[in-house]
Amino acid sequence: GAVVSQHPSWVICKSGTSVKIECRSLDFQATTMFWYRQFPKQSLMLMATSNEGSKATYEQGVEKDKFLINHASLTLSTLTVTSAHPEDSSFYICSARDRRSGNTIYFGEGSWLTVV
Amino acid sequence: GQQVMQIPQYQHVQEGEDFTTYCNSSTTLSNIQWYKQRPGGHPVFLIQLVKSGEVKKQKRLTFQFGEAKKNSSLHITATQTTDVGTYFCATSNTGNQFYFGTGTSLTVIP
């Protein structure tokens, strides 16, 4: 079946540094990918919709200069958390839509970010 | 984004008992999807409902979309320990963004 790979799975960084998380669709092309943030025992909150070849669409309250999204190809979207702070520590997860299978959404494994 | 509420937030059942989670919206939904997230894992797509009154079954799981397309339910018959996890409903808008419900965490006591 379709697979979405997310990397890294775990990352620890110092405050003030930037961290890049990659989301790849391994066996299908994804013109649209989604980035979510999930706090422990809470639901997934949509951060932005990543569109291949164009700017991402950010949800209200999400700082686009803080969370940079690049969807450079049909199989790769990246989320860069810039000037990370401890409150950015969270589980970040991406998903991609496979149009071949009726727009089924597949999720990546998620990335745990800890900012110290 | 769209507001989709789920109840209950938590549910503890004895193995073998049934379980139901409900998803409610104040607005008409074009579709509803259900996902399962195991502890420490990522959400896994279960099913999508698009038609008013639609009912779909997957083994012990029964999914229903309300006639008014404002609510949906997931019912598990005779729960097993493998059913443990958080069940989310999600819906998409015309822009194809997916918004998740608050989730129901299911614990199955052996």
PDB file of N, CA, C and O in Angstrom, chain B residues 1 3 9 13 15-16 23 27-28 30 38 44 53 59-60 62 69 71 78-80 83-84 86 89 95 98-99 102:
ATOM      1  N   GLY B   1     -11.002  26.650  10.972  1.00  0.00           N
ATOM      2  CA  GLY B   1     -11.363  25.327  10.491  1.00  0.00           C
ATOM      3  C   GLY B   1     -12.681  24.846  11.027  1.00  0.00           C
ATOM      4  O   GLY B   1     -13.267  25.440  11.920  1.00  0.00           O
ATOM      5  N   GLN B   3     -15.353  22.809  13.129  1.00  0.00           N
ATOM      6  CA  GLN B   3     -15.370  22.290  14.480  1.00  0.00           C
ATOM      7  C   GLN B   3     -16.127  20.979  14.490  1.00  0.00           C
ATOM      8  O   GLN B   3     -17.304  20.924  14.134  1.00  0.00           O
ATOM      9  N   GLN B   9     -14.712  11.539  25.545  1.00  0.00           N
ATOM     10  CA  GLN B   9     -13.289  11.800  25.384  1.00  0.00           C
ATOM     11  C   GLN B   9     -12.483  10.555  25.751  1.00  0.00           C
ATOM     12  O   GLN B   9     -11.467  10.249  25.145  1.00  0.00           O
ATOM     13  N   VAL B  13     -13.636  -0.006  28.761  1.00  0.00           N
ATOM     14  CA  VAL B  13     -14.598  -1.102  28.658  1.00  0.00           C
ATOM     15  C   VAL B  13     -13.909  -2.409  29.010  1.00  0.00           C
ATOM     16  O   VAL B  13     -12.692  -2.547  28.872  1.00  0.00           O
ATOM     17  N   GLU B  15     -13.133  -6.202  28.151  1.00  0.00           N
ATOM     18  CA  GLU B  15     -13.005  -6.939  26.901  1.00  0.00           C
ATOM     19  C   GLU B  15     -14.294  -7.713  26.637  1.00  0.00           C
ATOM     20  O   GLU B  15     -14.827  -8.383  27.530  1.00  0.00           O
ATOM     21  N   GLY B  16     -14.788  -7.610  25.421  1.00  0.00           N
ATOM     22  CA  GLY B  16     -16.028  -8.272  25.079  1.00  0.00           C
ATOM     23  C   GLY B  16     -17.229  -7.332  25.057  1.00  0.00           C
ATOM     24  O   GLY B  16     -18.260  -7.650  24.449  1.00  0.00           O
ATOM     25  N   CYS B  23     -19.429  11.535  16.696  1.00  0.00           N
ATOM     26  CA  CYS B  23     -18.810  12.722  16.129  1.00  0.00           C
ATOM     27  C   CYS B  23     -19.934  13.672  15.707  1.00  0.00           C
ATOM     28  O   CYS B  23     -20.846  13.257  14.993  1.00  0.00           O
ATOM     29  N   THR B  27     -22.515  22.059  11.516  1.00  0.00           N
ATOM     30  CA  THR B  27     -22.747  22.327  10.099  1.00  0.00           C
ATOM     31  C   THR B  27     -22.804  21.012   9.322  1.00  0.00           C
ATOM     32  O   THR B  27     -22.327  19.977   9.792  1.00  0.00           O
ATOM     33  N   THR B  28     -23.381  21.060   8.175  1.00  0.00           N
ATOM     34  CA  THR B  28     -23.466  19.874   7.325  1.00  0.00           C
ATOM     35  C   THR B  28     -22.084  19.520   6.785  1.00  0.00           C
ATOM     36  O   THR B  28     -21.352  20.388   6.316  1.00  0.00           O
ATOM     37  N   SER B  30     -19.555  17.412   4.230  1.00  0.00           N
ATOM     38  CA  SER B  30     -19.550  16.787   2.903  1.00  0.00           C
ATOM     39  C   SER B  30     -19.085  15.335   2.997  1.00  0.00           C
ATOM     40  O   SER B  30     -19.445  14.507   2.158  1.00  0.00           O
ATOM     41  N   ARG B  38      -2.913   4.240  17.440  1.00  0.00           N
ATOM     42  CA  ARG B  38      -2.447   3.456  18.580  1.00  0.00           C
ATOM     43  C   ARG B  38      -1.520   4.309  19.422  1.00  0.00           C
ATOM     44  O   ARG B  38      -0.884   5.235  18.905  1.00  0.00           O
ATOM     45  N   VAL B  44      -4.181   5.964  11.425  1.00  0.00           N
ATOM     46  CA  VAL B  44      -4.354   5.057  10.303  1.00  0.00           C
ATOM     47  C   VAL B  44      -5.781   5.184   9.796  1.00  0.00           C
ATOM     48  O   VAL B  44      -6.738   5.087  10.586  1.00  0.00           O
ATOM     49  N   GLY B  53     -26.991   9.008   5.657  1.00  0.00           N
ATOM     50  CA  GLY B  53     -27.509   7.751   6.171  1.00  0.00           C
ATOM     51  C   GLY B  53     -26.651   6.531   5.872  1.00  0.00           C
ATOM     52  O   GLY B  53     -27.043   5.403   6.164  1.00  0.00           O
ATOM     53  N   LYS B  59     -15.722  -5.865   9.615  1.00  0.00           N
ATOM     54  CA  LYS B  59     -15.661  -6.892  10.650  1.00  0.00           C
ATOM     55  C   LYS B  59     -16.484  -6.453  11.865  1.00  0.00           C
ATOM     56  O   LYS B  59     -17.694  -6.354  11.791  1.00  0.00           O
ATOM     57  N   ARG B  60     -15.845  -6.182  12.986  1.00  0.00           N
ATOM     58  CA  ARG B  60     -16.589  -5.808  14.192  1.00  0.00           C
ATOM     59  C   ARG B  60     -16.881  -4.301  14.275  1.00  0.00           C
ATOM     60  O   ARG B  60     -17.498  -3.841  15.227  1.00  0.00           O
ATOM     61  N   THR B  62     -18.669  -0.864  12.892  1.00  0.00           N
ATOM     62  CA  THR B  62     -19.774  -0.341  12.102  1.00  0.00           C
ATOM     63  C   THR B  62     -19.710   1.175  12.121  1.00  0.00           C
ATOM     64  O   THR B  62     -19.668   1.795  13.186  1.00  0.00           O
ATOM     65  N   LYS B  69     -26.257  14.484   7.798  1.00  0.00           N
ATOM     66  CA  LYS B  69     -24.816  14.624   7.543  1.00  0.00           C
ATOM     67  C   LYS B  69     -24.178  15.625   8.513  1.00  0.00           C
ATOM     68  O   LYS B  69     -23.292  16.394   8.157  1.00  0.00           O
ATOM     69  N   ASN B  71     -23.618  14.294  11.834  1.00  0.00           N
ATOM     70  CA  ASN B  71     -23.034  13.455  12.867  1.00  0.00           C
ATOM     71  C   ASN B  71     -22.678  12.094  12.299  1.00  0.00           C
ATOM     72  O   ASN B  71     -23.171  11.688  11.236  1.00  0.00           O
ATOM     73  N   ALA B  78     -18.093  -6.285  20.672  1.00  0.00           N
ATOM     74  CA  ALA B  78     -17.229  -7.244  21.382  1.00  0.00           C
ATOM     75  C   ALA B  78     -15.762  -6.836  21.309  1.00  0.00           C
ATOM     76  O   ALA B  78     -14.946  -7.484  20.648  1.00  0.00           O
ATOM     77  N   THR B  79     -15.437  -5.773  21.994  1.00  0.00           N
ATOM     78  CA  THR B  79     -14.082  -5.222  21.928  1.00  0.00           C
ATOM     79  C   THR B  79     -13.017  -6.245  22.312  1.00  0.00           C
ATOM     80  O   THR B  79     -13.247  -7.160  23.122  1.00  0.00           O
ATOM     81  N   GLN B  80     -11.859  -6.050  21.718  1.00  0.00           N
ATOM     82  CA  GLN B  80     -10.690  -6.863  22.012  1.00  0.00           C
ATOM     83  C   GLN B  80      -9.555  -5.929  22.425  1.00  0.00           C
ATOM     84  O   GLN B  80      -9.601  -4.728  22.152  1.00  0.00           O
ATOM     85  N   ASP B  83      -8.125  -3.443  20.090  1.00  0.00           N
ATOM     86  CA  ASP B  83      -8.881  -2.250  19.697  1.00  0.00           C
ATOM     87  C   ASP B  83      -8.413  -1.001  20.446  1.00  0.00           C
ATOM     88  O   ASP B  83      -8.873   0.102  20.153  1.00  0.00           O
ATOM     89  N   VAL B  84      -7.513  -1.171  21.397  1.00  0.00           N
ATOM     90  CA  VAL B  84      -7.035  -0.037  22.183  1.00  0.00           C
ATOM     91  C   VAL B  84      -6.422   1.039  21.290  1.00  0.00           C
ATOM     92  O   VAL B  84      -5.683   0.744  20.358  1.00  0.00           O
ATOM     93  N   THR B  86      -6.798   5.594  20.152  1.00  0.00           N
ATOM     94  CA  THR B  86      -7.665   6.764  20.053  1.00  0.00           C
ATOM     95  C   THR B  86      -8.291   6.792  18.675  1.00  0.00           C
ATOM     96  O   THR B  86      -7.601   6.654  17.668  1.00  0.00           O
ATOM     97  N   CYS B  89     -12.506  11.139  14.281  1.00  0.00           N
ATOM     98  CA  CYS B  89     -13.217  11.416  13.050  1.00  0.00           C
ATOM     99  C   CYS B  89     -12.553  12.639  12.434  1.00  0.00           C
ATOM    100  O   CYS B  89     -11.891  13.425  13.125  1.00  0.00           O
ATOM    101  N   GLY B  95     -11.744  23.282   0.472  1.00  0.00           N
ATOM    102  CA  GLY B  95     -10.336  23.464   0.158  1.00  0.00           C
ATOM    103  C   GLY B  95      -9.532  22.208   0.362  1.00  0.00           C
ATOM    104  O   GLY B  95      -8.328  22.189   0.198  1.00  0.00           O
ATOM    105  N   PHE B  98      -8.133  18.768   5.921  1.00  0.00           N
ATOM    106  CA  PHE B  98      -8.789  17.829   6.809  1.00  0.00           C
ATOM    107  C   PHE B  98      -8.685  18.309   8.244  1.00  0.00           C
ATOM    108  O   PHE B  98      -7.602  18.629   8.713  1.00  0.00           O
ATOM    109  N   TYR B  99      -9.816  18.338   8.918  1.00  0.00           N
ATOM    110  CA  TYR B  99      -9.853  18.747  10.306  1.00  0.00           C
ATOM    111  C   TYR B  99     -10.300  17.568  11.149  1.00  0.00           C
ATOM    112  O   TYR B  99     -11.256  16.876  10.810  1.00  0.00           O
ATOM    113  N   THR B 102     -11.970  15.749  18.246  1.00  0.00           N
ATOM    114  CA  THR B 102     -11.196  15.763  19.481  1.00  0.00           C
ATOM    115  C   THR B 102     -10.702  14.373  19.891  1.00  0.00           C
ATOM    116  O   THR B 102      -9.813  14.258  20.711  1.00  0.00           O
TER     117      THR B 102
END
